[in-house]
Coordinates of C-alpha atoms in Angstrom, one line a residue:
X1 CA -27.6 28.4 -19.4
X2 CA -25.8 29.1 -15.9
X3 CA -23.7 28.4 -12.8
X4 CA -24.6 26.7 -10.1
X5 CA -23.2 26.3 -6.6
X6 CA -24.5 24.9 -3.2
X7 CA -23.0 23.8 0.5
X8 CA -24.9 21.6 2.8
X9 CA -23.4 21.3 6.3
X10 CA -22.1 23.5 9.0
X11 CA -20.2 26.2 7.3
X12 CA -20.1 29.4 8.9
X13 CA -21.1 32.3 6.8
X14 CA -23.0 30.7 3.8
X15 CA -23.9 33.3 1.8
X16 CA -20.6 35.1 1.6
X17 CA -19.3 31.6 0.8
X18 CA -21.8 31.4 -2.3
X19 CA -21.5 34.8 -3.7
X20 CA -17.7 34.7 -3.6
X21 CA -18.3 31.0 -5.9
X22 CA -20.8 32.7 -7.5
X23 CA -18.2 35.1 -8.5
X24 CA -15.9 33.0 -9.7
X25 CA -18.2 31.6 -12.3
X26 CA -20.0 34.6 -13.1
X27 CA -19.0 34.1 -16.9
X28 CA -21.3 31.4 -17.0
X29 CA -24.8 33.8 -16.3
X30 CA -23.8 37.3 -16.5
X31 CA -27.9 38.4 -16.5
X32 CA -28.2 37.7 -12.9
X33 CA -27.7 36.3 -9.8
X34 CA -29.2 34.6 -6.5
X35 CA -28.4 32.9 -3.7
X36 CA -30.5 31.5 -1.4
X37 CA -30.3 29.6 2.4
X38 CA -32.9 27.4 4.2
X39 CA -34.7 28.4 7.5
X40 CA -32.6 26.1 9.2
X41 CA -29.6 27.5 8.0
X42 CA -27.3 23.8 7.0
X43 CA -27.8 24.4 3.4
X44 CA -27.5 27.0 0.7
X45 CA -27.8 27.5 -3.1
X46 CA -26.1 30.1 -5.6
X47 CA -27.2 30.8 -9.4
X48 CA -25.5 32.5 -11.9
X49 CA -28.2 32.9 -14.4
X50 CA -27.6 33.2 -18.6
X51 CA -31.4 34.5 -19.6
X52 CA -32.7 32.4 -22.6
X53 CA -36.3 31.4 -22.2
X54 CA -38.2 34.0 -19.6
X55 CA -36.1 37.0 -19.9
X56 CA -38.2 38.1 -17.2
X57 CA -37.8 38.2 -13.2
X58 CA -39.9 35.6 -13.4
X59 CA -37.5 33.2 -14.6
X60 CA -34.9 34.0 -11.7
X61 CA -33.1 31.2 -9.6
X62 CA -33.0 30.5 -6.6
X63 CA -36.5 29.3 -7.7
X64 CA -39.2 27.6 -5.4
X65 CA -41.9 25.0 -6.5
X66 CA -45.5 26.7 -6.2
X67 CA -46.3 25.0 -3.4
X68 CA -42.8 25.9 -1.8
X69 CA -41.8 21.7 -1.3
X70 CA -38.4 21.8 -3.4
X71 CA -35.7 24.6 -4.0
X72 CA -33.9 24.4 -6.8
X73 CA -31.0 25.9 -9.0
X74 CA -30.8 24.8 -12.7
X75 CA -28.3 24.9 -15.3
X76 CA -29.1 23.9 -19.1
X77 CA -32.4 23.5 -21.1
X78 CA -35.3 21.5 -20.8
X79 CA -36.2 21.6 -24.9
X80 CA -39.9 19.6 -24.6
X81 CA -40.9 21.8 -21.5
X82 CA -44.0 22.8 -23.5
X83 CA -45.1 19.9 -24.0
X84 CA -44.7 18.8 -20.2
X85 CA -46.4 21.9 -19.1
X86 CA -49.2 20.6 -21.9
X87 CA -49.5 17.2 -20.7
X88 CA -49.8 18.9 -16.5
X89 CA -52.3 20.8 -18.0
X90 CA -54.3 18.2 -19.5
X91 CA -53.8 16.3 -16.1
X92 CA -54.9 19.2 -13.9
X93 CA -51.7 18.8 -12.4
X94 CA -50.1 22.2 -13.5
X95 CA -49.9 25.3 -10.6
X96 CA -50.6 29.2 -11.5
X97 CA -47.5 29.5 -14.1
X98 CA -45.8 32.2 -12.7
X99 CA -43.9 33.0 -16.3
X100 CA -42.6 30.4 -19.1
X101 CA -39.0 29.5 -18.3
X102 CA -38.7 26.2 -17.9
X103 CA -37.2 25.7 -14.8
X104 CA -40.7 26.4 -13.4
X105 CA -41.7 23.6 -15.6
X106 CA -39.5 21.1 -14.1
X107 CA -40.3 22.6 -10.6
X108 CA -43.7 21.6 -11.4
X109 CA -43.0 18.3 -12.8
X110 CA -41.2 17.4 -9.7
X111 CA -44.1 18.4 -7.4
X112 CA -46.6 16.2 -10.0
X113 CA -44.3 13.0 -10.8
X114 CA -41.5 13.1 -8.4
X115 CA -38.0 13.5 -9.2
X116 CA -37.0 10.3 -11.2
X117 CA -40.0 10.6 -13.3
X118 CA -39.2 13.7 -14.1
X119 CA -36.1 13.0 -15.3
X120 CA -36.9 10.1 -17.3
X121 CA -39.6 12.2 -19.4
X122 CA -37.5 15.6 -19.7
X123 CA -35.5 15.7 -23.0
X124 CA -32.6 18.7 -22.7
X125 CA -29.6 18.7 -21.0
X126 CA -28.6 20.0 -17.4
X127 CA -27.1 19.9 -13.9
X128 CA -29.6 20.1 -11.3
X129 CA -29.4 20.6 -7.3
X130 CA -32.9 20.1 -5.8
X131 CA -33.7 21.1 -2.0
X132 CA -36.8 18.0 -0.8
X133 CA -38.4 20.6 2.4
X134 CA -40.7 17.6 2.7
X135 CA -38.5 14.2 2.5
X136 CA -35.0 16.7 4.0
X137 CA -32.9 15.5 0.9
X138 CA -30.5 17.0 -1.2
X139 CA -30.9 15.7 -5.3
X140 CA -28.4 16.1 -7.7
X141 CA -28.8 14.7 -11.1
X142 CA -27.2 15.4 -14.7
X143 CA -28.3 15.1 -18.4
X144 CA -28.5 11.7 -20.3
X145 CA -25.0 12.5 -21.6
X146 CA -23.3 15.0 -19.4
X147 CA -23.8 17.9 -21.6
X148 CA -23.7 20.1 -18.2
X149 CA -21.1 19.7 -15.7
X150 CA -21.8 19.4 -12.0
X151 CA -19.2 18.6 -9.5
X152 CA -19.3 17.4 -6.3
X153 CA -17.1 16.9 -2.5
X154 CA -16.5 17.0 1.0
X155 CA -15.3 19.5 3.0
X156 CA -14.8 19.0 7.2
X157 CA -18.1 20.9 7.6
X158 CA -20.0 19.0 5.2
X159 CA -21.0 18.9 1.3
X160 CA -20.2 21.1 -1.3
X161 CA -21.1 20.8 -5.2
X162 CA -20.8 23.3 -8.1
X163 CA -21.0 23.3 -12.2
X164 CA -16.7 24.3 -12.2
X165 CA -14.2 22.8 -9.6
X166 CA -12.9 26.8 -9.0
X167 CA -15.8 27.8 -7.8
X168 CA -15.7 24.9 -5.1
X169 CA -11.5 25.6 -4.5
X170 CA -11.6 28.5 -2.0
X171 CA -14.8 26.9 0.2
X172 CA -13.3 26.7 4.1
X173 CA -12.6 22.5 4.5
X174 CA -12.1 21.7 0.5
X175 CA -9.2 19.9 0.3
X176 CA -6.8 20.7 -2.8
X177 CA -5.2 17.4 -2.4
X178 CA -4.3 15.7 -5.7
X179 CA -5.7 12.2 -7.1
X180 CA -2.8 10.9 -8.2
X181 CA -5.0 7.9 -9.7
X182 CA -6.7 10.1 -11.7
X183 CA -4.0 11.5 -13.1
X184 CA -3.1 8.1 -14.6
X185 CA -6.3 8.2 -16.7
X186 CA -5.2 11.3 -17.6
X187 CA -2.2 10.4 -19.1
X188 CA -4.0 7.7 -20.6
X189 CA -7.1 9.4 -22.3
X190 CA -5.6 13.7 -21.9
X191 CA -9.4 13.7 -19.8
X192 CA -10.4 12.9 -16.6
X193 CA -13.6 10.4 -16.8
X194 CA -16.6 10.8 -14.3
X195 CA -16.8 9.9 -11.8
X196 CA -13.2 11.0 -10.6
X197 CA -11.9 14.4 -10.7
X198 CA -8.3 15.9 -10.3
X199 CA -9.0 15.9 -6.4
X200 CA -8.9 13.4 -4.3
X201 CA -12.6 13.3 -2.2
X202 CA -14.7 15.5 -4.9
X203 CA -16.1 13.8 -8.1
X204 CA -18.3 14.3 -11.1
X205 CA -21.5 13.1 -11.5
X206 CA -21.9 10.5 -14.0
X207 CA -24.2 11.5 -16.9
X208 CA -27.6 9.6 -16.9
X209 CA -27.9 9.7 -13.1
X210 CA -29.0 11.5 -9.8
X211 CA -28.0 11.6 -6.5
X212 CA -30.3 11.3 -3.3
X213 CA -27.9 12.6 0.0
X214 CA -29.6 13.3 3.7
X215 CA -28.4 15.6 6.4
X216 CA -26.5 12.6 7.9
X217 CA -25.2 11.9 4.5
X218 CA -23.1 14.7 4.1
X219 CA -22.1 15.1 7.6
X220 CA -20.7 12.1 7.9
X221 CA -19.1 12.3 4.4
X222 CA -20.5 9.3 3.6
X223 CA -20.6 7.7 -0.3
X224 CA -24.2 7.5 -1.3
X225 CA -24.1 5.9 -4.8
X226 CA -25.7 7.8 -7.9
X227 CA -28.5 6.2 -9.1
X228 CA -29.6 5.7 -12.7
X229 CA -32.4 6.6 -14.5
X230 CA -30.9 6.2 -18.1
X231 CA -27.5 4.4 -19.5
X232 CA -26.6 5.0 -22.9
X233 CA -24.8 1.7 -22.9
X234 CA -27.7 0.0 -21.8
X235 CA -30.1 1.6 -24.4
X236 CA -27.6 0.7 -26.7
X237 CA -27.3 -2.8 -26.2
X238 CA -31.0 -3.2 -25.9
X239 CA -31.9 -1.2 -29.0
X240 CA -33.8 -3.5 -31.6
X241 CA -32.2 -3.2 -34.8
X242 CA -35.2 -1.5 -37.4
X243 CA -35.1 -3.0 -41.1
X244 CA -35.6 -0.6 -43.2
X245 CA -37.7 -1.7 -46.7
X246 CA -35.1 0.9 -48.9
X247 CA -31.9 3.7 -48.2
X248 CA -34.4 5.9 -49.2
X249 CA -36.9 5.2 -46.2
X250 CA -33.6 4.9 -44.2
X251 CA -33.2 8.6 -45.0
X252 CA -36.4 9.5 -44.7
X253 CA -36.5 8.4 -40.7
X254 CA -33.7 10.3 -40.1
X255 CA -34.7 13.4 -41.6
X256 CA -37.7 12.8 -39.7
X257 CA -36.3 12.1 -36.3
X258 CA -33.7 15.1 -36.8
X259 CA -35.8 17.5 -38.2
X260 CA -37.9 17.3 -34.7
X261 CA -34.7 17.4 -32.3
X262 CA -33.4 20.3 -34.5
X263 CA -37.3 21.8 -34.2
X264 CA -37.1 21.7 -30.5
X265 CA -33.8 23.1 -29.9
X266 CA -34.9 26.5 -31.8
X267 CA -36.7 27.2 -28.8
X268 CA -35.1 30.8 -27.2
X269 CA -36.0 34.3 -26.3
X270 CA -32.4 35.7 -27.4
X271 CA -30.1 35.2 -30.4
X272 CA -29.3 31.9 -32.0
X273 CA -26.7 30.4 -34.6
X274 CA -24.6 27.6 -35.5
X275 CA -21.0 26.4 -36.0
X276 CA -20.6 25.3 -39.4
X277 CA -17.1 23.7 -40.0
X278 CA -17.5 22.5 -43.3
X279 CA -18.0 18.9 -42.5
X280 CA -20.8 16.8 -42.6
X281 CA -22.3 16.8 -39.6
X282 CA -22.4 20.7 -38.7
X283 CA -23.6 21.4 -42.7
X284 CA -26.3 19.3 -41.8
X285 CA -27.6 20.4 -38.7
X286 CA -27.4 24.0 -40.2
X287 CA -28.8 22.7 -43.2
X288 CA -32.2 21.3 -41.6
X289 CA -31.9 25.0 -39.4
X290 CA -32.0 26.5 -42.5
X291 CA -35.2 24.5 -43.5
X292 CA -37.4 25.2 -40.7
X293 CA -36.3 29.4 -40.6
X294 CA -37.6 32.3 -42.2
X295 CA -34.7 34.2 -41.5
X296 CA -30.9 33.3 -42.7
X297 CA -29.3 31.1 -40.2
X298 CA -26.6 33.0 -38.5
X299 CA -23.1 30.7 -39.0
X300 CA -19.8 31.0 -37.5
X301 CA -16.6 29.2 -38.5
X302 CA -12.4 29.9 -38.3
X303 CA -10.1 29.4 -40.3
X304 CA -6.0 29.1 -40.5
X305 CA -3.8 30.6 -42.7
X306 CA -1.9 27.3 -43.1
X307 CA -3.4 25.4 -45.5
X308 CA -3.1 22.1 -44.3
X309 CA -5.4 22.9 -41.3
X310 CA -8.2 25.1 -43.1
X311 CA -11.4 24.1 -44.0
X312 CA -13.0 27.6 -44.2
X313 CA -13.5 28.2 -47.7
X314 CA -15.4 24.6 -47.6
X315 CA -17.4 26.3 -44.9
X316 CA -18.3 29.7 -46.9
X317 CA -19.1 27.6 -49.8
X318 CA -21.7 25.3 -47.8
X319 CA -22.8 29.0 -45.8
X320 CA -23.3 30.4 -49.5
X321 CA -24.9 27.3 -51.1
X322 CA -27.6 27.3 -48.1
X323 CA -28.0 31.0 -47.9
X324 CA -26.9 31.7 -44.4
X325 CA -25.9 35.0 -42.8
X326 CA -22.0 33.5 -42.2
X327 CA -19.1 34.4 -40.3
X328 CA -15.5 33.2 -40.6
X329 CA -12.3 34.9 -39.0
X330 CA -8.9 34.0 -40.2
X331 CA -6.6 33.2 -36.7
X332 CA -2.8 33.3 -37.0
X333 CA -0.5 30.7 -34.6
X334 CA -0.2 33.6 -33.0
X335 CA -4.2 33.9 -32.1
X336 CA -4.2 30.4 -30.9
X337 CA -0.6 30.9 -29.2
X338 CA -1.8 33.3 -27.2
X339 CA -4.6 31.5 -25.5
X340 CA -2.2 29.0 -24.0
X341 CA -1.6 30.6 -21.0
X342 CA -5.4 30.6 -20.4
X343 CA -6.4 26.9 -20.6
X344 CA -5.8 26.3 -17.0
X345 CA -8.2 28.8 -15.9
X346 CA -10.8 28.1 -18.7
X347 CA -10.3 24.2 -18.2
X348 CA -10.5 24.1 -14.7
X349 CA -9.4 20.7 -14.5
X350 CA -6.3 19.4 -16.1
X351 CA -7.6 18.9 -19.9
X352 CA -5.7 18.4 -22.9
X353 CA -7.3 17.9 -26.3
X354 CA -5.5 20.8 -28.4
X355 CA -8.1 21.2 -30.5
X356 CA -9.6 23.3 -27.3
X357 CA -8.0 26.5 -28.5
X358 CA -9.7 26.6 -32.3
X359 CA -12.8 25.4 -30.1
X360 CA -12.1 28.8 -27.9
X361 CA -11.6 31.1 -30.5
X362 CA -15.1 30.1 -32.4
X363 CA -16.7 30.4 -29.6
X364 CA -15.2 33.7 -28.7
X365 CA -16.1 34.8 -32.2
X366 CA -19.7 33.2 -32.1
X367 CA -20.7 35.1 -28.6
X368 CA -19.7 38.6 -30.4
X369 CA -24.0 38.0 -32.5
X370 CA -25.6 35.5 -30.6
X371 CA -26.2 33.9 -27.5
X372 CA -26.7 30.3 -28.3
X373 CA -25.2 28.3 -31.0
X374 CA -26.1 24.9 -32.2
X375 CA -23.3 22.1 -33.4
X376 CA -23.3 19.2 -34.3
X377 CA -20.9 17.1 -32.4
X378 CA -21.9 13.2 -31.8
X379 CA -22.4 12.6 -35.5
X380 CA -19.2 10.4 -35.2
X381 CA -20.2 8.3 -32.1
X382 CA -23.7 7.6 -33.0
X383 CA -22.8 7.0 -36.5
X384 CA -19.4 5.2 -37.1
X385 CA -17.7 8.5 -38.3
X386 CA -13.9 9.0 -36.5
X387 CA -11.3 7.8 -39.3
X388 CA -9.8 5.6 -36.4
X389 CA -12.7 3.5 -36.4
X390 CA -11.6 2.1 -39.8
X391 CA -7.8 1.7 -38.5
X392 CA -8.8 -0.1 -35.3
X393 CA -11.2 -2.4 -37.5
X394 CA -8.7 -3.1 -40.0
X395 CA -6.2 -4.5 -36.9
X396 CA -9.2 -5.8 -35.2
X397 CA -10.4 -8.3 -38.0
X398 CA -7.0 -9.1 -38.8
X399 CA -6.6 -10.6 -35.4
X400 CA -9.9 -12.2 -35.2
X401 CA -8.2 -14.4 -38.4
X402 CA -5.5 -15.6 -36.5
X403 CA -5.0 -18.5 -34.4
X404 CA -5.0 -18.8 -30.6
X405 CA -1.3 -19.9 -30.7
X406 CA -0.1 -18.3 -33.9
X407 CA -1.3 -14.9 -31.9
X408 CA 0.6 -15.5 -29.0
X409 CA 3.7 -16.8 -31.0
X410 CA 3.4 -12.9 -33.1
X411 CA 2.7 -11.0 -30.0
X412 CA 5.8 -12.7 -28.2
X413 CA 7.9 -11.7 -31.3
X414 CA 6.4 -8.3 -31.7
X415 CA 7.1 -7.3 -28.4
X416 CA 10.6 -8.1 -28.3
X417 CA 11.3 -6.5 -31.4
X418 CA 9.6 -3.3 -30.4
X419 CA 12.6 -2.0 -28.3
X420 CA 15.0 -2.3 -31.3
X421 CA 12.9 0.0 -33.5
X422 CA 11.7 4.0 -33.5
X423 CA 9.3 5.6 -35.2
X424 CA 6.1 4.2 -36.9
X425 CA 7.7 1.0 -36.9
X426 CA 8.3 0.7 -33.0
X427 CA 4.7 2.4 -33.1
X428 CA 3.2 -0.3 -35.5
X429 CA 5.3 -3.5 -33.7
X430 CA 3.8 -2.3 -30.2
X431 CA 0.2 -1.9 -31.6
X432 CA 0.7 -5.6 -33.4
X433 CA 1.6 -6.9 -29.7
X434 CA -1.5 -5.1 -28.1
X435 CA -4.1 -6.3 -30.1
X436 CA -2.9 -10.2 -30.4
X437 CA -2.7 -9.7 -26.6
X438 CA -6.5 -8.0 -25.6
X439 CA -8.8 -9.8 -23.6
X440 CA -11.6 -8.5 -26.1
X441 CA -12.4 -5.8 -27.9
X442 CA -12.9 -2.9 -25.3
X443 CA -9.6 -4.2 -24.0
X444 CA -7.6 -3.9 -27.3
X445 CA -9.6 -0.6 -28.2
X446 CA -8.5 1.2 -24.8
X447 CA -4.9 0.2 -25.9
X448 CA -5.4 1.7 -29.4
X449 CA -7.2 5.0 -28.0
X450 CA -4.5 5.6 -25.3
X451 CA -2.0 8.1 -25.6
X452 CA 1.0 6.8 -22.4
X453 CA 0.3 3.1 -22.4
X454 CA 1.5 2.5 -18.8
X455 CA 0.1 5.4 -16.9
X456 CA 0.9 3.7 -14.0
X457 CA 4.6 3.8 -14.4
X458 CA 4.5 7.7 -15.3
X459 CA 2.6 8.5 -12.1
X460 CA 4.3 7.8 -9.1
X461 CA 2.7 6.3 -6.6
X462 CA -0.4 5.8 -8.4
X463 CA -2.7 2.6 -9.5
X464 CA -5.2 3.2 -12.5
X465 CA -8.3 2.9 -11.5
X466 CA -11.6 1.4 -13.6
X467 CA -13.3 3.1 -16.2
X468 CA -15.9 3.0 -19.0
X469 CA -13.4 0.6 -20.5
X470 CA -14.1 -2.5 -17.9
X471 CA -17.5 -2.6 -19.7
X472 CA -17.9 -5.3 -22.4
X473 CA -18.5 -5.2 -25.7
X474 CA -21.9 -4.4 -27.5
X475 CA -22.4 -6.1 -31.1
X476 CA -20.3 -5.5 -33.6
X477 CA -16.6 -4.1 -33.2
X478 CA -17.6 -1.0 -34.8
X479 CA -21.0 -0.9 -32.1
X480 CA -18.3 -1.7 -29.4
X481 CA -15.8 1.0 -30.2
X482 CA -18.6 3.6 -30.5
X483 CA -20.7 3.1 -27.0
X484 CA -17.3 2.9 -25.4
X485 CA -16.5 6.5 -26.6
X486 CA -20.4 7.9 -26.4
X487 CA -19.8 7.1 -22.3
X488 CA -16.1 8.1 -22.0
X489 CA -14.5 10.5 -24.9
X490 CA -18.0 12.5 -25.8
X491 CA -18.7 13.5 -22.4
X492 CA -15.3 13.6 -20.8
X493 CA -13.8 15.3 -23.9
X494 CA -15.5 16.3 -26.5
X495 CA -18.5 17.9 -24.4
X496 CA -16.1 19.3 -21.5
X497 CA -14.1 21.1 -24.8
X498 CA -17.3 22.8 -25.8
X499 CA -19.2 23.5 -22.2
X500 CA -16.1 25.2 -21.1
X501 CA -14.5 26.9 -24.3
X502 CA -18.6 28.3 -25.1
X503 CA -19.1 29.4 -21.5
X504 CA -16.2 31.0 -20.5
X505 CA -17.4 33.9 -23.2
X506 CA -21.2 33.5 -21.9
X507 CA -22.4 31.2 -24.7
X508 CA -25.0 28.6 -24.6
X509 CA -24.1 25.9 -26.8
X510 CA -26.8 22.8 -28.0
X511 CA -26.3 19.4 -29.5
X512 CA -29.2 18.4 -31.8
X513 CA -27.8 14.6 -32.3
X514 CA -28.0 14.1 -28.3
X515 CA -31.7 14.7 -28.3
X516 CA -32.5 10.8 -26.8
X517 CA -34.8 10.4 -29.8
X518 CA -31.8 10.5 -32.2
X519 CA -29.7 8.2 -30.1
X520 CA -32.4 5.4 -30.1
X521 CA -33.0 5.7 -33.8
X522 CA -29.0 5.8 -34.3
X523 CA -28.5 2.4 -32.1
X524 CA -31.7 1.3 -34.1
X525 CA -29.3 1.3 -37.3
X526 CA -27.5 -1.5 -38.6
X527 CA -24.2 -1.0 -39.7
X528 CA -24.7 -0.5 -43.4
X529 CA -25.9 2.8 -42.9
X530 CA -23.1 3.5 -40.8
X531 CA -20.6 2.6 -42.8
X532 CA -20.7 1.2 -46.7
X533 CA -18.4 1.0 -49.7
X534 CA -15.5 2.8 -46.9
X535 CA -17.5 5.6 -46.7
X536 CA -18.4 6.5 -43.2
X537 CA -21.3 8.5 -41.6
X538 CA -23.3 6.9 -44.8
X539 CA -26.5 7.7 -43.7
X540 CA -26.2 11.1 -42.3
X541 CA -24.1 11.7 -45.6
X542 CA -27.4 10.7 -48.0
X543 CA -29.4 12.9 -46.3
X544 CA -26.9 15.9 -47.0
X545 CA -26.8 15.3 -50.2
X546 CA -30.6 15.9 -50.8
X547 CA -29.7 19.5 -49.9
X548 CA -26.0 20.1 -50.5
X549 CA -24.1 19.1 -53.9
X550 CA -21.6 16.2 -53.0
X551 CA -19.3 18.7 -54.7
X552 CA -18.7 21.1 -52.1
X553 CA -18.6 18.1 -49.1
X554 CA -16.4 14.9 -50.6
X555 CA -12.7 15.9 -49.7
X556 CA -10.5 14.5 -46.8
X557 CA -11.2 15.7 -43.6
X558 CA -8.9 18.0 -42.2
X559 CA -10.1 18.3 -38.7
X560 CA -10.2 20.7 -35.9
X561 CA -6.7 20.8 -35.0
X562 CA -3.7 22.9 -34.4
X563 CA 0.2 22.4 -35.3
X564 CA 1.0 21.2 -31.8
X565 CA 3.5 19.1 -32.7
X566 CA 5.6 22.1 -34.4
X567 CA 4.4 24.4 -31.9
X568 CA 6.1 22.3 -29.2
X569 CA 9.5 23.0 -31.4
X570 CA 9.1 26.1 -32.2
X571 CA 7.2 29.1 -30.1
X572 CA 5.7 26.7 -27.1
X573 CA 9.5 25.5 -26.4
X574 CA 10.7 27.8 -24.2
X575 CA 7.5 27.5 -22.2
X576 CA 7.4 23.8 -22.4
X577 CA 11.0 23.8 -21.4
X578 CA 10.4 25.0 -18.2
X579 CA 7.5 23.1 -17.3
X580 CA 9.3 19.8 -18.0
X581 CA 12.6 20.3 -16.4
X582 CA 13.8 17.4 -14.8
X583 CA 14.7 19.6 -11.7
X584 CA 10.8 20.2 -11.5
X585 CA 9.6 17.1 -12.0
X586 CA 11.6 15.7 -9.2
X587 CA 11.1 18.0 -6.5
X588 CA 7.5 17.6 -7.5
X589 CA 7.6 13.5 -7.3
X590 CA 4.7 13.3 -9.0
X591 CA 6.0 12.1 -12.9
X592 CA 9.1 10.1 -13.6
X593 CA 10.9 12.5 -14.7
X594 CA 12.8 10.5 -17.0
X595 CA 9.9 9.0 -19.3
X596 CA 8.7 12.3 -19.5
X597 CA 12.2 13.5 -20.7
X598 CA 13.0 10.8 -22.8
X599 CA 9.7 11.8 -24.8
X600 CA 10.3 15.6 -24.6
X601 CA 14.0 14.7 -26.2
X602 CA 13.1 13.1 -28.9
X603 CA 10.0 15.1 -29.9
X604 CA 13.1 18.0 -30.1
X605 CA 15.0 16.0 -32.2
X606 CA 11.4 15.2 -34.4
X607 CA 12.3 11.2 -34.3
X608 CA 8.2 10.8 -33.2
X609 CA 5.4 13.4 -32.7
X610 CA 5.1 13.0 -28.7
X611 CA 2.8 16.0 -28.7
X612 CA -0.5 14.6 -27.4
X613 CA 1.2 12.6 -24.7
X614 CA 3.0 16.1 -23.9
X615 CA 0.3 18.1 -24.2
X616 CA -0.9 16.4 -21.4
X617 CA 2.1 16.7 -19.2
X618 CA 1.9 19.9 -19.9
X619 CA -1.6 21.2 -19.4
X620 CA -1.4 19.1 -16.1
X621 CA 1.7 21.5 -14.7
X622 CA 0.5 24.4 -16.1
X623 CA -2.8 23.4 -14.1
X624 CA -0.7 22.8 -11.1
X625 CA 0.9 26.2 -11.2
X626 CA -2.2 28.3 -11.7
X627 CA -4.1 27.1 -8.8
X628 CA -1.1 26.6 -6.6
X629 CA -1.6 22.7 -6.2
X630 CA 1.3 20.4 -4.9
X631 CA 1.7 16.9 -5.8

């Protein structure tokens, strides 16, 4: 795991710029740092290394290919690189290997098979930049699901790219001009989805794509469309359903594909462990890890003194049953609150999933013992696990049973009545109006998972751009929700949350459930293997029950959350008051101060818990202060 930076164009003193950018993200790679400049001087790469595979100098980056055609910087891990090496050797296409890093393997594959074929063949997580000396092209590429970040944007002198925005902000010519349209997406979702970023003329490379840029492209600030080498949406839409002879056959198939994915992700030359929350997904990953390990797996969980937020006791029981080397840390509200002021720097771009706080705490604890940690993320998206799927599904089922003309009448009535109520009644009437007026399942789900329902009315002078919610429905309503989350919420919220928190303390995280073979398996399932008899993630749980007693698992899920609503009325009130001050917002000219203040006052009066909506505004304001960005 590492951090990468690069510039292309007429910038002066590129080496100094690159070294300064590397210093800003040095925590992503504290083991070594490297800079390379092309002989012509118009392109340069920087790299900070967290050594995981091949700890020797043979793994140092930037790294050239054996034939000197390609120069590359690479952030991530290629889990099947031993198999790729073997294939190259079998075909007589392997160079004289210098070491055993996956970076060297990728370069050899580029030489033998080309960029696109290599990307389609590689299984892993990555953000890659390659200079092709022969074609005079700069190639940027990102992994299938967006586990590793990659930003790129234009300056007055050319192009700049990096793992994080902070490495780009001080490059001469970089414009820190706020993208108001992207702020509307932040208020709707509490994250900014790719390809947008918080700045104009700066973008996130979408997952599963690669970008090829010529010198004329970056000189003329030409918008080149990323090429898709793999699409989660298209894979899900086209994946044929597999009919299993029995439930046991389906469970066996899951055990086989997930065990294979985990085995490939255990490759490491440094200490490795896993997060263990006590929930289905992390418990299953740890159980299968322990089956493949001759030593107790190191596991980590955090607990809260507030019982309604605490799952550490369950994680401990599961760890004891599996025989892991378990570490737990109980944290207080003060521990969480102490992190709040560091979040803008840690997350680099406005980001407002409040579970970022416990995530930062557990990664800090794990980093004291290991350099790599596996997580159970993506189980909800692949196996229908979110509780909101059941709530939204109930609303949608009732809507589909209602005749169109009745929908129109009911929607009109709900829309007129809603303003006269407050709290839960108002919320239910608004949801009724939304579900009845929705154009299709995706349109309804967009409103269902939104925070600010009409963010364009809150962000002054902005228009909300298109996002994944412009895609067409896929299969059942459950499958539609799952794939929309897979291409939006997963890469732009969940994986961002994990990457920034972990890399801030130089910890690599891996997600076995995002092995592409695992994804194809999950999308080959019928809905009955996802949800059955009111139980979500049914198939995952059946496999876990083979290794962990049901009594340790069957309990209400508490979630990885903090009491943000209470904090904003208590210890964070003064901090939030200053950031939401109407005079500040009016002077700034970015947000409608009246709407923000109305929700803030209602929250303080305990009329409604607006904390998720307010947290997005607060993280935006705190970020603007930290990076001195004007509205």
